PDB file of C-alpha atoms in Angstrom:
ATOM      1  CA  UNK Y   1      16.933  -6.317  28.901  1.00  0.00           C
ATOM      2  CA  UNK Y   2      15.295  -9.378  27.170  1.00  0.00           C
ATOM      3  CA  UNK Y   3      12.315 -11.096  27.956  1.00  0.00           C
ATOM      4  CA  UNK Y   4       8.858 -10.547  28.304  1.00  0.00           C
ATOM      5  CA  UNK Y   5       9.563  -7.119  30.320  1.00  0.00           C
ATOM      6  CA  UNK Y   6      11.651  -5.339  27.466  1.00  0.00           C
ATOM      7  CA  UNK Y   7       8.438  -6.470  24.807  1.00  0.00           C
ATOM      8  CA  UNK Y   8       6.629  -3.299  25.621  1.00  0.00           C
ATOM      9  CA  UNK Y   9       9.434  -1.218  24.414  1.00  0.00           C
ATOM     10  CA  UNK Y  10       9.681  -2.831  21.323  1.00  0.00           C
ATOM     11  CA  UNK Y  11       8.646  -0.744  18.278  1.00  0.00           C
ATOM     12  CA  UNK Y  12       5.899  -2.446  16.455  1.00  0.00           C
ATOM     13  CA  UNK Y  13       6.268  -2.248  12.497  1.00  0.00           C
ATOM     14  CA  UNK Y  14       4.189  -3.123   9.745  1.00  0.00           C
ATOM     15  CA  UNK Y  15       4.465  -2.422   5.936  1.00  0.00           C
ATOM     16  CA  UNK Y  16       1.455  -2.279   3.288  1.00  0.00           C
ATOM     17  CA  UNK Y  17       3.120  -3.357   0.226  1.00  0.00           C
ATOM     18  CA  UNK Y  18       1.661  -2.088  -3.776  1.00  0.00           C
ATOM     19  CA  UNK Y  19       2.271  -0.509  -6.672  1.00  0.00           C
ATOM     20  CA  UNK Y  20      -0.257   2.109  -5.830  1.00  0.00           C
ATOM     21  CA  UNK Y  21      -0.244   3.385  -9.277  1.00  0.00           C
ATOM     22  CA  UNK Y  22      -1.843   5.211  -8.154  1.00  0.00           C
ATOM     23  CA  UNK Y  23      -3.422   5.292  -4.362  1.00  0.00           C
ATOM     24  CA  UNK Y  24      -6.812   5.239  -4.142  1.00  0.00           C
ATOM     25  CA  UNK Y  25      -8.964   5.892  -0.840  1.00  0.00           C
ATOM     26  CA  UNK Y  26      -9.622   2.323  -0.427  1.00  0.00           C
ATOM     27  CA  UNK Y  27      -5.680   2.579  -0.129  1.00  0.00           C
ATOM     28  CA  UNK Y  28      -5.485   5.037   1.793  1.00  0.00           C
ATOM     29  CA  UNK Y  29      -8.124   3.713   4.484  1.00  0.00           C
ATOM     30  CA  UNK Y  30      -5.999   0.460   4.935  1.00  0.00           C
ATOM     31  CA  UNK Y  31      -2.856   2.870   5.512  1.00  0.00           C
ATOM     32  CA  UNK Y  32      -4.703   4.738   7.905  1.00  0.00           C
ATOM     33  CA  UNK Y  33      -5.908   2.071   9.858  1.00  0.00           C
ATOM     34  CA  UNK Y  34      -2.453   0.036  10.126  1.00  0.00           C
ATOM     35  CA  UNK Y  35      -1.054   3.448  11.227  1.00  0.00           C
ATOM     36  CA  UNK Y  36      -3.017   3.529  14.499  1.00  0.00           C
ATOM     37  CA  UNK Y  37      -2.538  -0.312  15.142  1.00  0.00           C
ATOM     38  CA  UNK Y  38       1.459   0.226  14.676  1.00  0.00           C
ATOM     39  CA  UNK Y  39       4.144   2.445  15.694  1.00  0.00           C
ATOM     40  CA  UNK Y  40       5.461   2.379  12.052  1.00  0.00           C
ATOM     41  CA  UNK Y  41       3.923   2.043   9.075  1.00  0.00           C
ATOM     42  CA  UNK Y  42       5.882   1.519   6.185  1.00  0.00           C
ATOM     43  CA  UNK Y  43       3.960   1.669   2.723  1.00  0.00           C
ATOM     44  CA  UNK Y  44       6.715  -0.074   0.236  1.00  0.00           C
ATOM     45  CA  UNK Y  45       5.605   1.137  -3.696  1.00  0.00           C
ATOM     46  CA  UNK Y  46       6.648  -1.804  -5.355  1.00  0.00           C
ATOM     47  CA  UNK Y  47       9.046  -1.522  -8.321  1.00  0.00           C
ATOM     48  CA  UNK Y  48       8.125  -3.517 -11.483  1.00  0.00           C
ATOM     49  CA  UNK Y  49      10.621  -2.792 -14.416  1.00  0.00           C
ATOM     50  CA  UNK Y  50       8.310  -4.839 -16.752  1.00  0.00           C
ATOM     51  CA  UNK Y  51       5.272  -2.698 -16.001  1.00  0.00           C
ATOM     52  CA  UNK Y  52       4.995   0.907 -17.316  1.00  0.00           C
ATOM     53  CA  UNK Y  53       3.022   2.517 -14.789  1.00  0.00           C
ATOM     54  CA  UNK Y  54       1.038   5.479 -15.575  1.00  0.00           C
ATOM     55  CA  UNK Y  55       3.473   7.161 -12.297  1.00  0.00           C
ATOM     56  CA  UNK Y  56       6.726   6.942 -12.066  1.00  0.00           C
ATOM     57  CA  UNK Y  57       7.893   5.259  -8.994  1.00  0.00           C
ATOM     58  CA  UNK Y  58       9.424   8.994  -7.853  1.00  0.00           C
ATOM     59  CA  UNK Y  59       5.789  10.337  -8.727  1.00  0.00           C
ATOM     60  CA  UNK Y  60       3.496   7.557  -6.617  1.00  0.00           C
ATOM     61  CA  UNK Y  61       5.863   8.138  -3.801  1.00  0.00           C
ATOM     62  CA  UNK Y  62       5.302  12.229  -3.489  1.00  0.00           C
ATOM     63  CA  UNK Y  63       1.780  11.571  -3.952  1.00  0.00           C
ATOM     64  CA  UNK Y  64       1.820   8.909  -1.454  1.00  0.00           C
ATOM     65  CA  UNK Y  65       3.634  11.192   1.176  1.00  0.00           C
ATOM     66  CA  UNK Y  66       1.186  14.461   0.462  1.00  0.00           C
ATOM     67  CA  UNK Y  67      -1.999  11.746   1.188  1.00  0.00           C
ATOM     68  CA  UNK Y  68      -0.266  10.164   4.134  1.00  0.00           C
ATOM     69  CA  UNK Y  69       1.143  13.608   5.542  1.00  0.00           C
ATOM     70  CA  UNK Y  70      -0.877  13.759   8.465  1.00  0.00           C
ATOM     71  CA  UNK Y  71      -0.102  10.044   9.588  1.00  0.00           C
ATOM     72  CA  UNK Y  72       3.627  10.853  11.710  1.00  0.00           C
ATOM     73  CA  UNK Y  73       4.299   7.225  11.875  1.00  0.00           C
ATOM     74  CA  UNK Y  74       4.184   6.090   8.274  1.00  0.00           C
ATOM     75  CA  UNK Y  75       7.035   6.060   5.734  1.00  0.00           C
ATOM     76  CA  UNK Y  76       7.203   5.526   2.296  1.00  0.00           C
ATOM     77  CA  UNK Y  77       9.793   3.725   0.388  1.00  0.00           C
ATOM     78  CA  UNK Y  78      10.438   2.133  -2.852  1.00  0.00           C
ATOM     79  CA  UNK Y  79      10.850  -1.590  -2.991  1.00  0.00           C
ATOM     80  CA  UNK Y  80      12.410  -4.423  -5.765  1.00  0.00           C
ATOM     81  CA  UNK Y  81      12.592  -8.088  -5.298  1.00  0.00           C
ATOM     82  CA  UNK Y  82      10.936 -10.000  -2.510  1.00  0.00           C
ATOM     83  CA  UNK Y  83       9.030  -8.031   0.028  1.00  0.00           C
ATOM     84  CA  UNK Y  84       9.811 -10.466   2.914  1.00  0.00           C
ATOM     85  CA  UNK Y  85      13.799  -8.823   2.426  1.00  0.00           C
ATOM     86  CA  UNK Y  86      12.134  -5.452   2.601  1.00  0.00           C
ATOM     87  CA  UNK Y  87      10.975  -6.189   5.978  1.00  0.00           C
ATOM     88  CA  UNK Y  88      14.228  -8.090   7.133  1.00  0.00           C
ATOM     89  CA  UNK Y  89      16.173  -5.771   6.331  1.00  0.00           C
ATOM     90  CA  UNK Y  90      14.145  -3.158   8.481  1.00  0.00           C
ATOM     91  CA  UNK Y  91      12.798  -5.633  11.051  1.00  0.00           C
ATOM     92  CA  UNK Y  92       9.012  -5.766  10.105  1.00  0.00           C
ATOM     93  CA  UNK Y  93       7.450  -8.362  10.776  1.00  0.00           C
ATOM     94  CA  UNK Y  94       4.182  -7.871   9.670  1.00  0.00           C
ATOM     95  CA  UNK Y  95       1.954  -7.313   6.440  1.00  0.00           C
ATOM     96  CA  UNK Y  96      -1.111  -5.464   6.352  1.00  0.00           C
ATOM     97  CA  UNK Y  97      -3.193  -6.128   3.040  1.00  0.00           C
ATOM     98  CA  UNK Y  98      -6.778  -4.834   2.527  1.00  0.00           C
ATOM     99  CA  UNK Y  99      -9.271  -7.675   1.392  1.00  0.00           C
ATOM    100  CA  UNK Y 100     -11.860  -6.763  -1.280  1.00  0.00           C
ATOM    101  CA  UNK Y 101     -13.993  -9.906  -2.390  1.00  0.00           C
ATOM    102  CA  UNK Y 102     -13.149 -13.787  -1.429  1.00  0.00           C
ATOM    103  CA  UNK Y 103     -10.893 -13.509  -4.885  1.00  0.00           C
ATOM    104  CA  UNK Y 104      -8.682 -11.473  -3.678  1.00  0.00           C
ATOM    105  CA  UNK Y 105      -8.386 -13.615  -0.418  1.00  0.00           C
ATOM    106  CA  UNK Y 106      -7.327 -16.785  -2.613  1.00  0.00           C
ATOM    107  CA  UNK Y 107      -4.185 -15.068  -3.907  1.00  0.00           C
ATOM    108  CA  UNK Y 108      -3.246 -13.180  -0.959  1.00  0.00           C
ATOM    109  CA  UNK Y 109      -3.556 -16.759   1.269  1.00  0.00           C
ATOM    110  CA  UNK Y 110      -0.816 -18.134  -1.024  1.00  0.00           C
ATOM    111  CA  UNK Y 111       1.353 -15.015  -0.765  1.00  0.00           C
ATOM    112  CA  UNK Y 112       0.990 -15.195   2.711  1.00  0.00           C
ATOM    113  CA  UNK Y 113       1.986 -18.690   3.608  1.00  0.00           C
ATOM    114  CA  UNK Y 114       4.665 -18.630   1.164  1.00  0.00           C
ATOM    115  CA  UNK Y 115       6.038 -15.328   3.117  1.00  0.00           C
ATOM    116  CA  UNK Y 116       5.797 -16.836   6.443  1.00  0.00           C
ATOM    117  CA  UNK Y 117       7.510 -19.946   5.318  1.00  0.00           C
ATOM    118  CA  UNK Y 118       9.878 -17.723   3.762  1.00  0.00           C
ATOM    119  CA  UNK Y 119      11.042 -15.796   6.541  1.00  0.00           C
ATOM    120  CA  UNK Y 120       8.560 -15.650   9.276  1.00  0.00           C
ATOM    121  CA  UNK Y 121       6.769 -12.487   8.208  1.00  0.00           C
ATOM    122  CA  UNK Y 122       3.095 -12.870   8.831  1.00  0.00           C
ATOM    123  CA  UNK Y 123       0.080 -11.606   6.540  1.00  0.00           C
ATOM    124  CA  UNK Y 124      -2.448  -9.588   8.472  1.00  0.00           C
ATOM    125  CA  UNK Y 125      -5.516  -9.048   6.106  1.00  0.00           C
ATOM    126  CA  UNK Y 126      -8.056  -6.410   6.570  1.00  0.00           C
ATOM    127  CA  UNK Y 127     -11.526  -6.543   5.069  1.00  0.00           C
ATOM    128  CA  UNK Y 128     -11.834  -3.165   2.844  1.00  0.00           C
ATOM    129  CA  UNK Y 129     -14.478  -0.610   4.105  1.00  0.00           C
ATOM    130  CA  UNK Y 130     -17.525  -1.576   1.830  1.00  0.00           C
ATOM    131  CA  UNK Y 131     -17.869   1.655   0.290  1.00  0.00           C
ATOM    132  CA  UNK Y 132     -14.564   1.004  -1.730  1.00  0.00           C
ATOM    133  CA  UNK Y 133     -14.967  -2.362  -2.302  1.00  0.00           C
ATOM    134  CA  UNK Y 134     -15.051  -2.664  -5.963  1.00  0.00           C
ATOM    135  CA  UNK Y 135     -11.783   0.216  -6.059  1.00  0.00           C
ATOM    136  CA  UNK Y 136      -8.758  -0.585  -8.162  1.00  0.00           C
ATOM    137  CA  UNK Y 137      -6.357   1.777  -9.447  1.00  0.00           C
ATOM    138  CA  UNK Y 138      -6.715  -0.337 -12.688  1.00  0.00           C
ATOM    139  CA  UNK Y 139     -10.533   1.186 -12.720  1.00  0.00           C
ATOM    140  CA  UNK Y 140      -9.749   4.386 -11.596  1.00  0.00           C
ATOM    141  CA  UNK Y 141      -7.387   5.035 -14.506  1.00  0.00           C
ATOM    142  CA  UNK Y 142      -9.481   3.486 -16.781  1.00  0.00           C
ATOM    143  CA  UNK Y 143     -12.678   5.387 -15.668  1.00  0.00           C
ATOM    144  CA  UNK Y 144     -10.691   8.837 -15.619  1.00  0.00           C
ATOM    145  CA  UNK Y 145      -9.256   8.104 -19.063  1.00  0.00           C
ATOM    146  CA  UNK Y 146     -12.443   7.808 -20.513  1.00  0.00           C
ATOM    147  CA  UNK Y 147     -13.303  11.319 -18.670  1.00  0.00           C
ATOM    148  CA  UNK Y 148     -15.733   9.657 -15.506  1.00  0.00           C
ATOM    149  CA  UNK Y 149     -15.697  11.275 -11.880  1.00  0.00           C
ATOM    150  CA  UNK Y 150     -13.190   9.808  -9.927  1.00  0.00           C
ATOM    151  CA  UNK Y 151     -12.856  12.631  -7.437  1.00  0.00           C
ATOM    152  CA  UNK Y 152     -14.607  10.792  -4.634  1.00  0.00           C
ATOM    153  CA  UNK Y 153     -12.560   7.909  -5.550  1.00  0.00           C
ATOM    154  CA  UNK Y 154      -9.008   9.370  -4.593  1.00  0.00           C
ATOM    155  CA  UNK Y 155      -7.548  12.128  -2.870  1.00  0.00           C
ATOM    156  CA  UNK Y 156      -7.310  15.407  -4.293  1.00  0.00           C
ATOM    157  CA  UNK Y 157      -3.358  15.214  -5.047  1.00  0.00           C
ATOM    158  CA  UNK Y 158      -4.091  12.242  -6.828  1.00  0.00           C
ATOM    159  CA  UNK Y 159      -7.124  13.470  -9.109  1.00  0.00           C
ATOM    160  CA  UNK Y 160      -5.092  16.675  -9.888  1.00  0.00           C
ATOM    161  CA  UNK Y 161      -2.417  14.918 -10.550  1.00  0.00           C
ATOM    162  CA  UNK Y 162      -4.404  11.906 -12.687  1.00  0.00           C
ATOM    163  CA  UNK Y 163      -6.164  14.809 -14.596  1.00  0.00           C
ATOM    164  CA  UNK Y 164      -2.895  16.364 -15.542  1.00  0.00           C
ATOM    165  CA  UNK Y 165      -1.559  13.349 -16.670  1.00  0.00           C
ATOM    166  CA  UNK Y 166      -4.408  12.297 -18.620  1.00  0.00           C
ATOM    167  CA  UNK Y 167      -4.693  15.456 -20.381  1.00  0.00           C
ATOM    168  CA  UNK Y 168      -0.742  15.256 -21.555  1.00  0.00           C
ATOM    169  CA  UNK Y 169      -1.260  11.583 -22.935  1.00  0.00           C
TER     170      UNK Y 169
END
């Protein structure tokens, strides 16, 4: 069936794209939020040969499924290249991205219209919740390396796994 009558059956999909090195709560709210806006949720850990993470991309990905357990409808996956052929080639055709501060907005806007003229895939931003609106996992591992609280500031796979880390290096 085709038409307007068979849209209802259609699965809706989404992905939140990052490198989540590594996810944060302000992450993690954004996640949870696209999860009960979409059938699937697909959060795509982005794959950046040039940039030594302090996760492996095998590492971000457990942690990602142990924070994300209780959310049925979202899947994790690795990603390389251009984002817009992650979600061709499994028929998404939106992108959720939490919005921090009106900088973040300026970038995203051109990431957006070049990904709809692209392909078609449309940008859906979210404003962050304002209690992790200064969150970065850039501040989180710099505040935990210098031995500052960041329990409140990720989940507790995360921090136990951020402490162990930290310790070894």
């Amino acid at each position: 069936m085709t038409g307007p009558e068979s849209e209802g059956s259609q699965v809706r999909r989404a992905v939140c794209p990052g490198s989540f090195d590594p996810i944060t709560n302000g992450h993690l709210d954004i996640i949870a939020r696209a999860s009960r806006l979409y059938d699937e949720v697909y959060v795509a850990v982005m794959i950046n040969q040039s940039k030594k993470g302090l996760f492996e991309i095998d590492e971000r990905i457990e942690l990602i499924r142990q924070v994300t357990a209780e959310y049925a409808n979202v899947r994790v996956e690795a990603f390389h290249g251009l984002l817009v052929d992650f979600c061709k080639q499994r028929d998404i055709p939106a992108i959720v991205k939490g919005l921090r501060a009106v900088s973040d907005f300026d970038y995203e806007l051109q990431m957006a219209q070049m990904n709809i003229g692209l392909t078609g895939v449309e940008t859906l931003f979210v404003p962050t919740n304002p209690t992790y609106s200064f969150l970065s996992s850039s501040l989180v591992k710099e505040v935990a390396a210098w031995g500052g609280d960041v329990s409140h500031l990720v989940p507790a796979p995360v921090l136990e796994a951020l402490n162990a880390r930290l310790r070894k290096g």
